[in-house]
C-alpha angles and dihedrals in degrees: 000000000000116000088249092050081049099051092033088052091049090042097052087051093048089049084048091051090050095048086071108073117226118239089223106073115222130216111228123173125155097213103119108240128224120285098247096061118126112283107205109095110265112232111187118229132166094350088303137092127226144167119281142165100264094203113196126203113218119208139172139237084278092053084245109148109245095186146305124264151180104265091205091067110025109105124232108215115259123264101359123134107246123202121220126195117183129156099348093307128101124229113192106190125156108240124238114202093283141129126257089251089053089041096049090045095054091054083043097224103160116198148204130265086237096046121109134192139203130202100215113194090008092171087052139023090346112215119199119214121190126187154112098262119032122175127204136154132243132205124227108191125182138184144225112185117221120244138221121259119184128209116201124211129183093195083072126071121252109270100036114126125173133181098232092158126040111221119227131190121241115234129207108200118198128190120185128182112221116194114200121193121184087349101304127108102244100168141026118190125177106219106167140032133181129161128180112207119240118261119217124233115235120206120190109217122188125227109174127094132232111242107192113206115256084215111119119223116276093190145353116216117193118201091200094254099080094267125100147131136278108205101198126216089262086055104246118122133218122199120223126200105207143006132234136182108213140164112268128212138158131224129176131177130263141254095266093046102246106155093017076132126075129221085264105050096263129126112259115248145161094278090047116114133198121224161166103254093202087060090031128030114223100259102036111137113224139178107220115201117164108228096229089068098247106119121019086193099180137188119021141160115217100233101139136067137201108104126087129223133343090003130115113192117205124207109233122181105239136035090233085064091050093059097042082053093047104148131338148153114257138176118228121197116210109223136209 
């Protein structure tokens, strides 16, 4: 249901309400009273006036209820020109900083116990609307949350995940038209539905792993601009990008297994390189060679961490391989 259906549908029911005369009779005057009246709302009862909670329901531009308040000590905004309608008839007044109550009482408009009234737009224009039947809506919303899905792929190395699918949670909207009459809930009626399905998150998970050729570098070719290729024994060639000198060092795990994973995920093996992942990204291919000519190491993937700054640390199988490496300068060549 539109917005004006919504509000014509509310306004024919409060006309229809005013059309039937109270049997109370109720003292209206539009002359503004001194400031020191009494601030609390006047309902009329048995000939004499007393005292009561005067409660306000506050609702928004799409007659949708924001929340129910003491009408003694919500604030109208200050200086604004609030709009009255009460029994047919239209009050215009420029609000002070002031409560409902306080307002209501300086146009001296004195209701009925069984009178209700509603504060429509309160952040903005504020309209008051003051009657025996007032209708609103109100929204139900519920969630379901998505869920992951993985997607595993064995072209891509162990340890690779990728988002190819943002997740997005499913919503169930719910309007319902409430109808109130002398202050009692007299109907509930649900007008509008709309619901979005969840979408699932896919995650794509690799499962293969990098296998890096045992092959040593027949040649390294530079093109001047720090970028080259590198023609292996076996005669197939890799392209790098860039060149760094680094510390070298080697690490393995140990008899009992303790570090046989890498900081990936991965299982630890001889083409598997330590580093800083703030100089080198996890996943970055590399060709090691140490610049005295001892170990041309090859081809590695750095999966593992453990090590800080300008040091590559290589895997070797054995611990005796570890000691003869001991530390050395090596050029890595950042591959493609």
């Amino acid at each position: 249901m539109s917005k004006k259906n919504r509000r014509a549908a509310a306004l024919i029911r409060q006309l229809a309400a005013a059309a039937v005369i109270p049997l109370t009779v109720l003292t209206m005057a539009l002359t503004v009273r001194p400031a020191e009246r009494n601030a609390a709302a006047l309902y009329i009862s048995s000939g004499e006036a007393e005292e009561t909670e005067l409660e306000v329901f506050l609702i928004d531009s799409e007659d949708q209820l924001i929340a129910r308040k003491d009408g003694a000590a919500y604030l109208l905004p200050a200086g604004q020109r609030i709009t009255v309608r009460y029994q047919g008839e239209e009050f215009v007044q420029v609000s002070k900083r002031e409560s409902v109550a306080e307002f209501l009482s300086r146009l001296d408009l004195q209701l009925s116990p069984l009178e209700m009234v509603a504060v429509y737009s309160p952040q903005k224009a504020p309209e008051i609307v003051i009657g025996s039947e007032l209708v609103f809506y109100e929204e139900d919303s519920s969630t379901a949350e998505y869920e992951t899905v993985y997607q595993y792929n064995d072209k891509k190395p162990e340890g690779y995940e990728q988002v190819v699918q943002e997740g997005r949670d499913g919503v169930r909207r719910e309007v319902y038209e409430i109808i109130y009459q002398d202050g009692v809930e007299i109907a509930r009626q649900l007008v509008e539905q709309v619901e979005s399905e969840t979408v699932d998150e896919i995650i794509e998970k690799g499962t293969g792993v990098f296998a890096a050729p045992n092959e040593s570098a027949a040649s390294i070719a530079s093109n001047g601009d720090g970028t080259g290729t590198i023609t292996l024994e076996n005669g197939s060639t890799v392209t790098y990008s860039s060149v760094r000198t680094m510390r070298g060092t080697a690490y393995t795990k140990n008899e009992s297994g303790v570090g046989s994973r890498t900081a990936s995920g991965t299982a630890v093996r001889r083409g598997v390189v330590a580093v800083d992942r703030k100089v080198l990204p996890l996943g970055t291919k590399v060709y090691v060679v140490s610049n005295d000519g001892y170990c041309d190491y090859g081809m590695a993937v750095a999966e593992d961490t453990g090590v800080r700054g300008n040091t590559i640390d290589l895997y070797m199988d054995s611990y005796n391989e570890c000691i003869q490496f001991g530390v050395r300068e090596c050029t890595v060549y950042i591959l493609d």
